[in-house]
Each structure stands twice: as structure tokens, then as C-alpha cells.
């Protein structure tokens, strides 16, 4: 467990549990739904975790690499999908640690899996906000499609409002896989605007804001590979709201018509894909 503090922020990071964040607080206010002690971060609507080397779902775990079709482990049997990647199920190595920052690394080089990568995740807390950086470098001897996301369960007390701009909203099927993109402009409202969503948005401008009923404003500013695609999940009956920067459309390798709205990135060995996110909070004025 790594406990970090800086600039009014405190965080609890779990390197051995997929680099999950168990807590993120600002001036004593929970910005993430806190993960209970001992709870599984991959099975509890709390905290936050990294999605890598793909984000959201792959239908049947299918992915094409070098003209050959491969199958990744299906971990959502009910809808026959491989969901949220592989990194959250594996430990990360603490590369650097300071009172207010940490850098973690993870290498995937499993002969039973078709993807090879080296990843680096950095979290830094300061008066400027919480800076997250995630980079993935292709390994192996051939080009491969890679992508990632960050899956926060933001605290969502009754009365929380969400606002962001995007050019496209996706319709999805019963398995939450995208089927079509429709023009969109802006979501701005309370629960009536986001309740029940498990929806992808493309052409996102990289900025989103959550305003809590006490007036606290939490702002997300994404750059790099995370600026462009956003998944919003508002599970019914849970005091949490997932606003997830992603580098690609869900199941992009299997949906060529939709992939132009956000494809997985084909990296040659040694090439790196990187996304950055800054979280800032301001009080009610």
C-alpha cells in the first residue's frame, strides 16, 4: 500500500492489486467512492483502476494481430466479452515512490497471450491537482494494436451534476457493445441526464466536470491518447459515477465501421502510446 499526500490531496495506491486507487480525497472530501479495506478493486464499485492493453470490451476476446485472429481470455461470461484488459489482474512494480508521487511499471510477456507490452503509470499530487500519466510501449517482434483507459468510480452523492462536450454518442446492443454513432453536442445535468448510462462518446474535447451538491467542482482535463474518447457508466442504485477517459472505441478491432471514431493504435516494437489526465478541485464559491 502506498499512501500519498500533497496539495490538499491524499491517495491510497495498491501496486499489488493492479495499481488500483483505493481512495482519492481532496481536503477530506472523497472524490472517489472509497474502496473498503480488503475489498477486491476489480469487483467493487469503488476506487479506480487501469484498463490495459485495451479498454472496455472485446467481443469474444477477439483481436487481429499481423493478419491473424487471436483470442484473449473472456472474463465476462454472461456477455461473452473480454473486459477492461489484463493489467488490473496483475501486480505492478514500484519504480519510484515519494511522499506525494509514485511511478509503477508492469511488463506483460506471457507466451500464452498474443500481446506484449511494458507499461508505466505515474501519479503525482500537488497544489496544481492530481496528475496521472499512463504509457504503454510495444514489445515483441511484430506490430500490435494497443490501447488503454482509466476507470474511476467517482463519488456521486445525490444532486451531483456532470458536464462535458463530445461530437458523437454511440448506440449499443444488449451486451453494451457499440453499434452506431449518432451526432451529439453536450451532456449537462443531474441524474436525469446520466442515470443508467453505459455509453461511449467520441470526439470528446478532453474536459469533463462533476459538481457535487456541496458545490465542490471536480474537473478532468485529458491530453494525449486520452483526449478524444470517453465512456460514461452510471450504475443504477450506486453512489458512484464512472467517467472514463479511453484511447479507443470499445471493441474497435472488431468493428471497422466504428473504428475511425477511435481505433486501437498499432505500435511497432519500441513505440509508445501515452495519455495524461489532470484532476483539479475547487470549493463552492
Short mmCIF file of C-alpha atoms in Angstrom, two decimals:
data_model
loop_
_atom_site.label_atom_id
_atom_site.label_comp_id
_atom_site.label_asym_id
_atom_site.label_seq_id
_atom_site.Cartn_x
_atom_site.Cartn_y
_atom_site.Cartn_z
CA UNK A 1 0.00 0.00 0.00
CA UNK A 2 1.30 3.46 -0.93
CA UNK A 3 -0.18 6.43 0.93
CA UNK A 4 0.44 9.72 -0.86
CA UNK A 5 -0.34 13.32 0.11
CA UNK A 6 0.24 16.72 -1.45
CA UNK A 7 -1.54 19.99 -2.19
CA UNK A 8 -4.59 19.11 -0.09
CA UNK A 9 -4.95 15.72 -1.81
CA UNK A 10 -4.49 12.27 -0.28
CA UNK A 11 -4.44 8.96 -2.11
CA UNK A 12 -4.05 5.27 -1.36
CA UNK A 13 -2.50 3.26 -4.20
CA UNK A 14 -2.39 -0.55 -4.37
CA UNK A 15 0.52 -1.68 -6.58
CA UNK A 16 -0.09 -5.38 -5.92
CA UNK A 17 -3.75 -5.06 -6.86
CA UNK A 18 -3.38 -3.85 -10.43
CA UNK A 19 -2.25 -0.32 -9.48
CA UNK A 20 -5.77 0.38 -8.25
CA UNK A 21 -6.55 3.53 -6.32
CA UNK A 22 -8.39 2.66 -3.12
CA UNK A 23 -9.00 6.28 -2.13
CA UNK A 24 -8.61 9.77 -3.50
CA UNK A 25 -9.66 12.64 -1.23
CA UNK A 26 -9.41 16.40 -1.52
CA UNK A 27 -9.45 18.43 1.68
CA UNK A 28 -11.07 15.49 3.41
CA UNK A 29 -13.79 15.06 0.77
CA UNK A 30 -13.96 11.73 -1.07
CA UNK A 31 -13.51 12.28 -4.80
CA UNK A 32 -13.65 8.52 -5.45
CA UNK A 33 -16.09 6.16 -3.78
CA UNK A 34 -13.72 4.69 -1.14
CA UNK A 35 -12.72 1.05 -1.53
CA UNK A 36 -13.42 -0.81 1.74
CA UNK A 37 -10.40 -2.43 3.40
CA UNK A 38 -9.74 -5.84 1.90
CA UNK A 39 -12.27 -5.44 -0.90
CA UNK A 40 -11.45 -6.57 -4.43
CA UNK A 41 -10.87 -3.43 -6.56
CA UNK A 42 -11.97 -5.36 -9.66
CA UNK A 43 -15.29 -6.44 -8.18
CA UNK A 44 -16.33 -3.43 -6.09
CA UNK A 45 -17.90 -0.20 -7.39
CA UNK A 46 -15.24 1.92 -5.69
CA UNK A 47 -11.75 3.31 -6.23
CA UNK A 48 -10.23 3.35 -9.71
CA UNK A 49 -8.22 1.02 -11.92
CA UNK A 50 -6.16 0.96 -15.10
CA UNK A 51 -7.55 -0.65 -18.27
CA UNK A 52 -4.70 -2.02 -20.40
CA UNK A 53 -3.81 -3.23 -23.08
CA UNK A 54 -7.37 -2.48 -24.19
CA UNK A 55 -10.24 -0.59 -22.59
CA UNK A 56 -13.84 -1.70 -22.11
CA UNK A 57 -14.94 -4.78 -24.11
CA UNK A 58 -13.66 -7.05 -26.87
CA UNK A 59 -16.37 -9.26 -28.36
CA UNK A 60 -15.37 -12.88 -27.72
CA UNK A 61 -11.91 -11.63 -26.76
CA UNK A 62 -11.10 -11.40 -30.48
CA UNK A 63 -8.24 -9.27 -31.74
CA UNK A 64 -6.38 -9.33 -35.03
CA UNK A 65 -2.58 -9.10 -34.97
CA UNK A 66 -0.49 -9.24 -38.13
CA UNK A 67 -3.34 -10.65 -40.17
CA UNK A 68 -4.04 -13.48 -37.71
CA UNK A 69 -7.03 -13.68 -35.37
CA UNK A 70 -6.27 -14.24 -31.69
CA UNK A 71 -8.49 -14.74 -28.66
CA UNK A 72 -7.88 -13.10 -25.29
CA UNK A 73 -9.43 -14.55 -22.12
CA UNK A 74 -13.19 -13.95 -21.84
CA UNK A 75 -13.76 -12.71 -18.29
CA UNK A 76 -17.39 -11.60 -18.66
CA UNK A 77 -19.05 -14.92 -19.47
CA UNK A 78 -22.58 -13.51 -19.38
CA UNK A 79 -21.97 -11.37 -22.46
CA UNK A 80 -19.02 -13.32 -23.93
CA UNK A 81 -16.59 -10.43 -23.76
CA UNK A 82 -13.09 -9.76 -22.56
CA UNK A 83 -13.48 -6.65 -20.45
CA UNK A 84 -11.12 -3.99 -19.08
CA UNK A 85 -7.83 -5.53 -20.17
CA UNK A 86 -5.22 -7.56 -18.31
CA UNK A 87 -3.24 -5.06 -16.23
CA UNK A 88 -5.71 -4.81 -13.36
CA UNK A 89 -5.33 -8.55 -12.63
CA UNK A 90 -1.54 -8.37 -12.27
CA UNK A 91 0.82 -6.66 -9.82
CA UNK A 92 2.83 -3.58 -10.70
CA UNK A 93 6.38 -2.85 -9.58
CA UNK A 94 7.09 0.33 -7.61
CA UNK A 95 9.74 2.10 -9.69
CA UNK A 96 9.77 5.34 -7.67
CA UNK A 97 7.97 6.47 -4.53
CA UNK A 98 7.90 9.81 -2.74
CA UNK A 99 5.51 11.31 -0.18
CA UNK A 100 3.49 12.98 -2.94
CA UNK A 101 4.13 10.83 -6.04
CA UNK A 102 4.72 7.28 -7.27
CA UNK A 103 5.66 5.61 -10.53
CA UNK A 104 4.73 1.97 -11.18
CA UNK A 105 5.72 -0.35 -14.02
CA UNK A 106 4.34 -3.55 -15.43
CA UNK A 107 5.67 -5.86 -18.16
CA UNK A 108 3.46 -8.39 -19.90
CA UNK A 109 5.46 -11.09 -21.65
CA UNK A 110 3.30 -14.19 -21.34
CA UNK A 111 3.75 -16.77 -24.11
CA UNK A 112 0.09 -17.78 -23.67
CA UNK A 113 -1.07 -14.27 -24.68
CA UNK A 114 -0.68 -12.56 -28.06
CA UNK A 115 0.07 -9.04 -26.74
CA UNK A 116 3.42 -7.88 -25.34
CA UNK A 117 3.95 -4.57 -23.58
CA UNK A 118 5.83 -2.58 -20.96
CA UNK A 119 3.69 -0.01 -19.13
CA UNK A 120 4.42 2.88 -16.77
CA UNK A 121 1.80 4.55 -14.56
CA UNK A 122 2.62 7.71 -12.63
CA UNK A 123 0.50 9.52 -10.04
CA UNK A 124 1.54 12.88 -8.55
CA UNK A 125 -0.36 15.04 -6.04
CA UNK A 126 0.25 18.79 -5.74
CA UNK A 127 -1.48 22.13 -5.38
CA UNK A 128 -1.95 22.01 -9.17
CA UNK A 129 -4.07 18.86 -8.85
CA UNK A 130 -3.65 15.11 -9.36
CA UNK A 131 -1.60 14.29 -12.44
CA UNK A 132 -1.92 10.79 -13.89
CA UNK A 133 0.23 9.57 -16.77
CA UNK A 134 -0.06 6.15 -18.40
CA UNK A 135 2.24 4.97 -21.16
CA UNK A 136 2.46 1.61 -22.92
CA UNK A 137 5.40 0.51 -25.07
CA UNK A 138 5.09 -2.37 -27.52
CA UNK A 139 7.41 -5.33 -27.01
CA UNK A 140 7.98 -8.45 -29.03
CA UNK A 141 8.89 -8.72 -32.69
CA UNK A 142 5.80 -7.50 -34.58
CA UNK A 143 3.39 -4.56 -34.66
CA UNK A 144 0.35 -4.94 -32.43
CA UNK A 145 -2.80 -2.96 -31.56
CA UNK A 146 -2.71 -1.49 -28.06
CA UNK A 147 -4.93 0.84 -26.07
CA UNK A 148 -5.86 1.80 -22.54
CA UNK A 149 -8.18 3.67 -20.25
CA UNK A 150 -8.70 4.72 -16.66
CA UNK A 151 -11.82 3.55 -14.81
CA UNK A 152 -12.68 5.77 -11.82
CA UNK A 153 -15.71 5.25 -9.61
CA UNK A 154 -16.21 8.90 -8.75
CA UNK A 155 -18.18 9.68 -5.62
CA UNK A 156 -21.66 10.72 -6.73
CA UNK A 157 -23.81 11.99 -3.87
CA UNK A 158 -27.41 12.78 -4.71
CA UNK A 159 -27.53 16.04 -6.62
CA UNK A 160 -24.21 15.62 -8.48
CA UNK A 161 -24.12 17.19 -11.94
CA UNK A 162 -21.99 16.09 -14.89
CA UNK A 163 -21.00 18.21 -17.89
CA UNK A 164 -18.88 17.54 -20.99
CA UNK A 165 -18.83 18.09 -24.76
CA UNK A 166 -18.48 15.41 -27.45
CA UNK A 167 -19.32 15.14 -31.13
CA UNK A 168 -20.68 11.59 -31.15
CA UNK A 169 -22.73 9.35 -28.88
CA UNK A 170 -22.92 5.60 -29.56
CA UNK A 171 -25.95 3.36 -29.51
CA UNK A 172 -25.16 -0.08 -28.13
CA UNK A 173 -26.63 -3.55 -28.09
CA UNK A 174 -27.78 -5.60 -25.10
CA UNK A 175 -24.16 -6.55 -24.37
CA UNK A 176 -23.14 -2.88 -24.20
CA UNK A 177 -21.15 -3.16 -27.44
CA UNK A 178 -21.38 -0.15 -29.78
CA UNK A 179 -23.44 -0.47 -32.94
CA UNK A 180 -23.74 3.07 -34.35
CA UNK A 181 -22.57 6.63 -33.79
CA UNK A 182 -25.06 9.49 -33.65
CA UNK A 183 -24.36 13.23 -33.63
CA UNK A 184 -24.12 14.68 -30.14
CA UNK A 185 -23.15 18.01 -28.62
CA UNK A 186 -23.22 18.26 -24.83
CA UNK A 187 -24.33 16.48 -21.69
CA UNK A 188 -25.01 18.87 -18.82
CA UNK A 189 -27.27 17.90 -15.96
CA UNK A 190 -28.00 15.83 -12.91
CA UNK A 191 -29.07 12.22 -12.59
CA UNK A 192 -31.83 12.68 -15.18
CA UNK A 193 -29.06 13.26 -17.77
CA UNK A 194 -26.76 10.35 -16.92
CA UNK A 195 -28.64 7.76 -14.84
CA UNK A 196 -28.39 4.28 -16.37
CA UNK A 197 -25.81 5.19 -18.99
CA UNK A 198 -23.17 2.70 -20.05
CA UNK A 199 -22.38 4.69 -23.14
CA UNK A 200 -19.41 5.65 -25.27
CA UNK A 201 -18.75 9.16 -26.60
CA UNK A 202 -16.26 10.11 -29.32
CA UNK A 203 -14.98 13.49 -30.41
CA UNK A 204 -14.70 14.35 -26.72
CA UNK A 205 -12.86 17.63 -26.17
CA UNK A 206 -10.89 16.17 -23.24
CA UNK A 207 -12.65 18.08 -20.46
CA UNK A 208 -15.37 16.97 -18.04
CA UNK A 209 -16.69 18.39 -14.78
CA UNK A 210 -18.58 16.94 -11.84
CA UNK A 211 -20.21 19.36 -9.42
CA UNK A 212 -21.19 17.92 -6.06
CA UNK A 213 -24.22 19.22 -4.17
CA UNK A 214 -21.91 20.93 -1.63
CA UNK A 215 -20.55 23.00 -4.53
CA UNK A 216 -17.22 21.19 -4.92
CA UNK A 217 -16.23 21.14 -8.58
CA UNK A 218 -14.05 18.25 -9.80
CA UNK A 219 -12.60 18.81 -13.26
CA UNK A 220 -10.92 16.33 -15.62
CA UNK A 221 -8.53 17.54 -18.32
CA UNK A 222 -7.18 14.81 -20.60
CA UNK A 223 -4.44 15.07 -23.20
CA UNK A 224 -2.55 12.68 -25.45
CA UNK A 225 -4.21 9.35 -26.17
CA UNK A 226 -6.91 10.02 -23.57
CA UNK A 227 -8.29 13.13 -25.26
CA UNK A 228 -10.98 12.05 -27.69
CA UNK A 229 -12.90 9.08 -26.28
CA UNK A 230 -14.95 8.84 -23.10
CA UNK A 231 -17.07 6.11 -21.53
CA UNK A 232 -19.76 7.11 -19.02
CA UNK A 233 -21.22 4.47 -16.73
CA UNK A 234 -23.82 5.34 -14.11
CA UNK A 235 -24.78 2.07 -12.39
CA UNK A 236 -28.33 2.12 -11.02
CA UNK A 237 -28.54 2.25 -7.25
CA UNK A 238 -24.85 3.04 -6.71
CA UNK A 239 -23.50 6.35 -5.31
CA UNK A 240 -20.79 6.31 -7.97
CA UNK A 241 -20.34 7.69 -11.47
CA UNK A 242 -17.70 6.38 -13.89
CA UNK A 243 -16.28 8.98 -16.29
CA UNK A 244 -13.58 7.02 -18.10
CA UNK A 245 -11.01 8.50 -20.49
CA UNK A 246 -10.15 5.90 -23.14
CA UNK A 247 -7.83 5.74 -26.12
CA UNK A 248 -10.29 3.96 -28.41
CA UNK A 249 -13.86 2.87 -29.10
CA UNK A 250 -14.96 -0.33 -27.29
CA UNK A 251 -14.36 -3.41 -29.46
CA UNK A 252 -12.73 -1.24 -32.12
CA UNK A 253 -10.71 -4.12 -33.69
CA UNK A 254 -13.93 -5.99 -34.48
CA UNK A 255 -15.99 -3.01 -35.68
CA UNK A 256 -14.22 -1.48 -38.68
CA UNK A 257 -17.14 0.87 -39.41
CA UNK A 258 -16.81 2.41 -35.93
CA UNK A 259 -13.03 2.19 -35.52
CA UNK A 260 -12.40 5.55 -37.26
CA UNK A 261 -14.08 7.21 -34.25
CA UNK A 262 -11.20 5.89 -32.12
CA UNK A 263 -9.11 2.91 -33.24
CA UNK A 264 -6.68 0.95 -31.14
CA UNK A 265 -3.18 2.15 -32.03
CA UNK A 266 -0.91 -0.22 -33.91
CA UNK A 267 2.54 0.17 -32.36
CA UNK A 268 5.79 -1.22 -33.71
CA UNK A 269 8.18 -2.74 -31.16
CA UNK A 270 9.65 0.06 -29.07
CA UNK A 271 6.92 2.60 -29.90
CA UNK A 272 4.95 4.16 -27.02
CA UNK A 273 1.39 5.40 -26.60
CA UNK A 274 0.79 7.85 -23.74
CA UNK A 275 -2.20 9.55 -22.13
CA UNK A 276 -2.30 12.19 -19.42
CA UNK A 277 -5.04 13.31 -17.06
CA UNK A 278 -5.16 16.19 -14.60
CA UNK A 279 -7.79 16.23 -11.85
CA UNK A 280 -8.45 19.57 -10.15
CA UNK A 281 -10.91 20.51 -7.44
CA UNK A 282 -12.28 23.86 -6.36
CA UNK A 283 -14.64 24.67 -3.49
CA UNK A 284 -18.06 26.26 -3.62
CA UNK A 285 -17.63 29.98 -4.06
#
